[in-house]
Coordinates of C-alpha atoms in Angstrom, one line a residue:
M1324 CA 13.8 14.9 14.9
L1325 CA 12.6 15.5 11.4
I1326 CA 12.7 13.1 8.4
Q1327 CA 10.9 12.7 5.1
I1328 CA 9.9 9.5 3.4
S1329 CA 8.4 9.0 -0.1
L1330 CA 5.8 6.4 -0.8
A1331 CA 4.8 6.4 -4.5
D1332 CA 6.0 10.0 -4.6
V1333 CA 3.7 10.9 -1.7
V1334 CA 6.1 12.8 0.6
L1335 CA 5.5 12.3 4.4
E1336 CA 7.3 14.8 6.6
I1337 CA 7.6 13.3 10.1
T1338 CA 8.5 15.1 13.3
S1339 CA 9.1 13.6 16.7
P1340 CA 10.3 15.1 20.0
R1341 CA 12.2 11.9 20.5
D1342 CA 14.8 10.3 18.3
L1343 CA 13.5 7.4 16.3
D1344 CA 15.4 4.3 15.0
L1345 CA 15.3 3.9 11.2
E1346 CA 15.3 0.2 10.3
D1347 CA 17.0 -1.0 7.1
R1348 CA 13.7 -1.4 5.4
I1349 CA 12.9 2.3 5.9
L1350 CA 16.2 3.7 4.6
P1351 CA 15.5 3.3 0.9
F1352 CA 12.3 5.4 1.3
L1353 CA 14.1 8.4 2.9
C1354 CA 14.1 11.6 0.9
A1355 CA 15.0 15.2 1.8
G1356 CA 14.3 18.8 0.6
R1357 CA 10.9 18.1 -1.0
A1358 CA 7.6 19.9 -0.3
P1359 CA 5.6 17.5 1.9
D1360 CA 2.2 16.2 0.9
V1361 CA 1.4 15.2 4.5
R1362 CA 2.9 16.5 7.7
I1363 CA 2.9 14.0 10.6
S1364 CA 3.9 14.8 14.2
F1365 CA 4.2 12.2 17.0
S1366 CA 3.4 13.2 20.5
W1367 CA 3.9 11.3 23.8
D1368 CA 1.6 13.7 25.6
W1369 CA -1.3 11.2 25.8
E1370 CA -3.2 13.2 28.4
R1371 CA -3.6 16.1 25.9
L1372 CA -5.6 13.9 23.5
F1373 CA -9.3 14.5 23.4
Q1374 CA -10.6 11.0 23.1
P1375 CA -13.7 10.4 21.0
V1376 CA -16.8 9.1 22.8
S1377 CA -18.9 8.2 19.7
Q1378 CA -19.2 4.8 18.2
P1379 CA -16.6 4.0 15.5
V1380 CA -17.6 4.5 11.9
G1381 CA -15.2 1.8 10.8
T1382 CA -13.0 -0.9 12.3
D1383 CA -10.5 -3.6 11.2
L1384 CA -8.3 -6.1 13.0
L1385 CA -6.1 -3.4 14.4
Q1386 CA -7.7 0.0 14.4
N1387 CA -11.0 1.8 15.1
Y1388 CA -11.9 5.0 13.1
Y1389 CA -14.1 7.8 14.5
R1390 CA -15.5 11.1 13.2
E1391 CA -16.3 13.6 15.9
N1392 CA -16.5 17.4 16.1
G1393 CA -15.2 17.8 12.6
L1394 CA -12.1 15.7 13.2
Y1395 CA -11.1 12.1 12.2
Y1396 CA -9.5 9.7 14.6
C1397 CA -7.6 6.5 13.9
A1398 CA -7.1 4.6 17.2
T1399 CA -4.8 1.5 17.4
R1400 CA -5.8 -1.2 19.8
G1401 CA -3.3 -2.8 22.1
G1402 CA -5.3 -5.7 23.6
P1403 CA -7.0 -5.5 27.0
K1404 CA -4.9 -2.5 28.0
G1405 CA -6.8 -0.3 25.5
W1406 CA -5.4 2.0 22.9
V1407 CA -1.7 2.3 22.2
S1408 CA -2.0 5.3 19.9
C1409 CA -4.5 7.6 18.3
A1410 CA -3.9 9.7 15.1
V1411 CA -6.0 12.8 14.7
Y1412 CA -6.5 14.6 11.4
Q1413 CA -8.9 16.5 9.2
E1414 CA -10.6 15.1 6.0
D1415 CA -7.8 16.3 3.7
L1416 CA -5.1 14.4 5.7
R1417 CA -2.6 17.2 5.2
E1418 CA -1.8 17.4 8.9
I1419 CA -1.8 14.4 11.3
C1420 CA -0.9 14.3 15.0
C1421 CA -0.4 10.8 16.3
F1422 CA -0.5 10.5 20.1
I1423 CA 1.3 7.6 21.7
N1424 CA 0.1 6.0 24.9
E1425 CA 3.2 4.8 26.8
K1426 CA 1.4 3.0 29.5
P1427 CA 0.7 -0.3 27.7
F1428 CA 4.3 -0.8 26.6
L1429 CA 7.0 -2.7 28.5
R1430 CA 9.5 -1.0 26.2
L1431 CA 8.6 2.3 24.6
P1432 CA 8.1 2.3 20.8
H1433 CA 11.1 3.9 19.2
S1434 CA 11.2 2.6 15.6
L1435 CA 9.7 4.5 12.7
G1436 CA 8.6 1.2 11.1
L1437 CA 6.4 0.4 14.1
L1438 CA 5.0 3.9 14.4
L1439 CA 4.0 3.9 10.7
R1440 CA 1.6 1.1 11.7
Y1441 CA -0.2 3.5 13.9
L1442 CA -1.1 5.9 11.1
P1443 CA -4.1 5.7 8.8
M1444 CA -1.9 4.7 5.9
R1445 CA -4.6 3.3 3.7
Q1446 CA -6.5 6.6 4.1
I1447 CA -3.4 8.6 3.2
L1448 CA -2.6 6.6 0.1
A1449 CA -6.1 6.6 -1.2
R1450 CA -6.3 10.3 -0.7
F1451 CA -3.5 10.7 -3.3
S1452 CA -4.9 8.1 -5.7
V1453 CA -2.3 5.5 -4.9
L1454 CA -3.5 1.9 -5.3
F1455 CA -2.2 -0.3 -2.5
V1456 CA -2.2 -3.8 -4.0
H1457 CA -1.5 -7.3 -2.6
A1458 CA 0.9 -8.1 -5.4
A1459 CA 4.5 -8.9 -6.5
A1460 CA 6.0 -6.8 -9.2
A1461 CA 9.1 -6.9 -11.4
A1462 CA 10.8 -4.5 -13.7
V1463 CA 11.5 -6.0 -17.1
G1464 CA 13.4 -4.0 -19.8
S1465 CA 11.8 -0.6 -19.9
G1466 CA 8.5 -1.8 -18.4
G1467 CA 7.2 -4.1 -15.7
L1468 CA 4.7 -6.7 -14.7
L1469 CA 2.4 -6.9 -11.7
F1470 CA 1.3 -10.3 -10.4
T1471 CA -1.6 -10.4 -8.1
A1472 CA -3.6 -13.2 -6.5
P1473 CA -4.6 -14.4 -3.0
S1474 CA -1.8 -15.5 -0.7
G1475 CA -0.2 -18.9 -1.7
T1476 CA -1.2 -18.7 -5.3
G1477 CA 2.3 -18.0 -6.6
K1478 CA 2.9 -14.3 -7.0
T1479 CA 6.5 -14.4 -5.9
T1480 CA 7.1 -17.6 -7.8
Q1481 CA 6.0 -16.0 -11.1
A1482 CA 8.1 -12.8 -10.4
R1483 CA 11.2 -15.0 -9.7
L1484 CA 10.6 -17.0 -12.9
W1485 CA 10.8 -13.7 -14.8
Q1486 CA 13.9 -12.9 -12.8
S1487 CA 15.7 -16.1 -13.6
C1488 CA 14.4 -16.5 -17.2
R1489 CA 14.2 -13.0 -18.5
G1490 CA 16.5 -11.0 -16.2
A1491 CA 13.7 -9.1 -14.4
K1492 CA 14.3 -7.1 -11.2
I1493 CA 11.9 -7.8 -8.4
L1494 CA 10.8 -4.5 -6.7
C1495 CA 8.0 -5.9 -4.5
N1496 CA 7.2 -9.3 -3.1
D1497 CA 3.8 -8.9 -1.4
R1498 CA 2.8 -5.2 -1.2
T1499 CA 2.9 -2.9 -4.2
L1500 CA 2.1 0.8 -4.6
L1501 CA 0.6 1.8 -8.0
R1502 CA 0.0 5.3 -9.1
R1503 CA -0.7 7.1 -12.4
Q1504 CA 1.9 9.7 -13.2
G1505 CA 1.3 11.6 -16.4
D1506 CA 0.9 9.1 -19.2
Y1507 CA 2.3 6.2 -17.2
W1508 CA 1.4 3.9 -14.3
L1509 CA 4.4 3.5 -12.0
F1510 CA 4.8 0.8 -9.4
S1511 CA 7.0 0.8 -6.4
G1512 CA 7.5 -0.9 -3.0
Y1513 CA 6.2 -0.4 0.5
P1514 CA 8.4 -0.6 3.6
V1515 CA 6.4 -3.5 5.0
D1516 CA 6.5 -6.1 2.2
G1517 CA 5.5 -9.4 3.8
S1518 CA 7.6 -12.2 5.2
D1519 CA 10.3 -11.9 2.4
P1520 CA 10.6 -8.2 1.9
V1521 CA 12.3 -6.4 -0.9
S1522 CA 13.6 -3.1 0.5
T1523 CA 13.7 -0.7 -2.4
A1524 CA 11.8 2.5 -3.3
A1525 CA 12.7 2.2 -7.0
Q1526 CA 9.9 2.8 -9.4
A1527 CA 9.2 1.2 -12.8
R1528 CA 6.6 1.7 -15.5
L1529 CA 3.9 -0.8 -15.5
S1530 CA 3.2 -2.7 -18.8
A1531 CA 0.5 -5.2 -17.7
V1532 CA -1.4 -6.6 -14.8
V1533 CA -1.6 -10.4 -14.4
V1534 CA -4.1 -12.0 -12.1
L1535 CA -2.9 -15.5 -11.3
R1536 CA -4.6 -18.8 -10.9
Q1537 CA -2.9 -22.2 -10.3
A1538 CA -3.6 -24.8 -13.0
P1539 CA -2.1 -28.0 -14.4
E1540 CA -1.5 -26.2 -17.8
N1541 CA -1.0 -22.7 -18.9
R1542 CA -3.7 -20.6 -20.3
I1543 CA -4.1 -16.8 -20.6
V1544 CA -7.2 -14.6 -21.3
R1545 CA -7.6 -10.9 -21.3
L1546 CA -10.2 -9.8 -18.7
S1547 CA -13.3 -7.8 -19.4
P1548 CA -13.9 -4.6 -17.3
S1549 CA -16.2 -6.3 -14.9
E1550 CA -14.0 -9.3 -14.5
A1551 CA -10.9 -7.1 -13.9
L1552 CA -12.7 -5.0 -11.4
V1553 CA -13.9 -7.9 -9.4
A1554 CA -10.5 -9.6 -9.5
L1555 CA -8.5 -6.5 -8.5
M1556 CA -10.8 -5.2 -5.8
G1557 CA -10.3 -8.4 -4.0
Q1558 CA -6.6 -7.7 -3.8
M1559 CA -6.7 -4.1 -2.8
V1560 CA -5.3 -3.2 0.7
M1561 CA -8.0 -0.7 1.7
D1562 CA -10.6 0.2 4.4
N1563 CA -13.6 -1.8 3.2
W1564 CA -15.9 0.1 5.6
D1565 CA -15.1 3.5 3.9
S1566 CA -17.5 3.9 0.9
A1567 CA -15.7 7.1 -0.3
Q1568 CA -12.4 5.2 -0.4
R1569 CA -14.0 2.3 -2.2
I1570 CA -15.4 4.7 -4.9
R1571 CA -12.0 6.4 -5.3
I1572 CA -10.2 3.0 -5.7
T1573 CA -12.8 1.8 -8.1
Q1574 CA -12.4 4.9 -10.3
E1575 CA -8.6 4.4 -10.3
L1576 CA -9.0 0.7 -11.3
L1577 CA -11.2 1.7 -14.2
R1578 CA -8.6 4.1 -15.3
L1579 CA -6.0 1.4 -15.0
Y1580 CA -8.2 -0.9 -17.2
E1581 CA -8.5 1.8 -19.8
D1582 CA -4.7 2.3 -20.0
L1583 CA -3.3 -1.2 -19.6
P1584 CA -4.1 -4.8 -20.4
I1585 CA -5.3 -7.0 -17.5
Y1586 CA -4.9 -10.7 -17.9
R1587 CA -5.8 -13.9 -16.0
L1588 CA -3.0 -16.4 -16.2
S1589 CA -3.8 -19.9 -15.2
C1590 CA -0.3 -21.2 -14.8
T1591 CA 2.2 -23.8 -13.8
P1592 CA 5.2 -22.8 -11.6
D1593 CA 7.8 -23.2 -14.3
Q1594 CA 9.2 -21.5 -17.4
R1595 CA 6.3 -22.5 -19.5
S1596 CA 4.1 -19.8 -17.8
V1597 CA 6.7 -17.2 -18.7
E1598 CA 6.6 -18.2 -22.3
V1599 CA 2.8 -18.2 -22.5
L1600 CA 2.5 -14.7 -20.9
E1601 CA 5.4 -13.4 -23.1
A1602 CA 3.7 -14.6 -26.3
Q1603 CA 0.5 -13.0 -25.3
L1604 CA 2.2 -9.7 -24.6
K1605 CA 3.9 -9.7 -27.9
K1606 CA 0.6 -10.5 -29.7
D1607 CA -1.0 -7.6 -28.0
G1608 CA 1.8 -5.2 -28.7
V1609 CA 2.7 -4.7 -25.1
T1610 CA 6.3 -3.3 -24.7
L1611 CA 8.7 -4.6 -22.1

């Protein structure tokens, strides 16, 4: 089986000796006939994997990362039964082989959406200068707005207010991909988009970034470079243990600041917040 998916115009070509189910959330991201940026092969021949014996160079809630004998390893934990998968790749991430360990599973993994979780996706996206942001985003007119904040602050609420009050189209509810393409920053969705996903791979040109804060009244300020960097770094989906990745993301965020306004909107969950933000955008000559 061979398929291609596109994430922020990064084309992943995926091969598997077994057929995979394609969930509805994956279908919008399918593409075909394009030159791949990354080739990924899945293998169920677990015994062929040379497992690293060194200490991990990084870890998160789900995966351990290793560097050994010139190769990189991303091993996904499966509880007390050990690893359920291990992706092996070189530094450029152009070729990835992901070995699946069938033993821990009561039912063999067969969905592409699940298998994508076993890949070093944050590494792949950062490699191609894609910002992976904890954010909601909506297309408005010929532009768009990205709302970012910690969970529960009201990202989706603000996006829906722009949808109901200004006819915006929500492209992302919780996970947004952001990439500079030529003279523009474009945003698009990700197949795993939180508890209320928006399954679309549509892209829109970004006009402004809005960092949200709940407040009893509406107030908006434009952030300084240091304020913007601190606020946005806290909302990046990234491998915090990887210094090279942090540097690359920091560089992209500084480029974003140079190109687009970044605001902090202290807001109420009603139409008044839309009016305050809209007035500031008009004042600053931001086109929607």
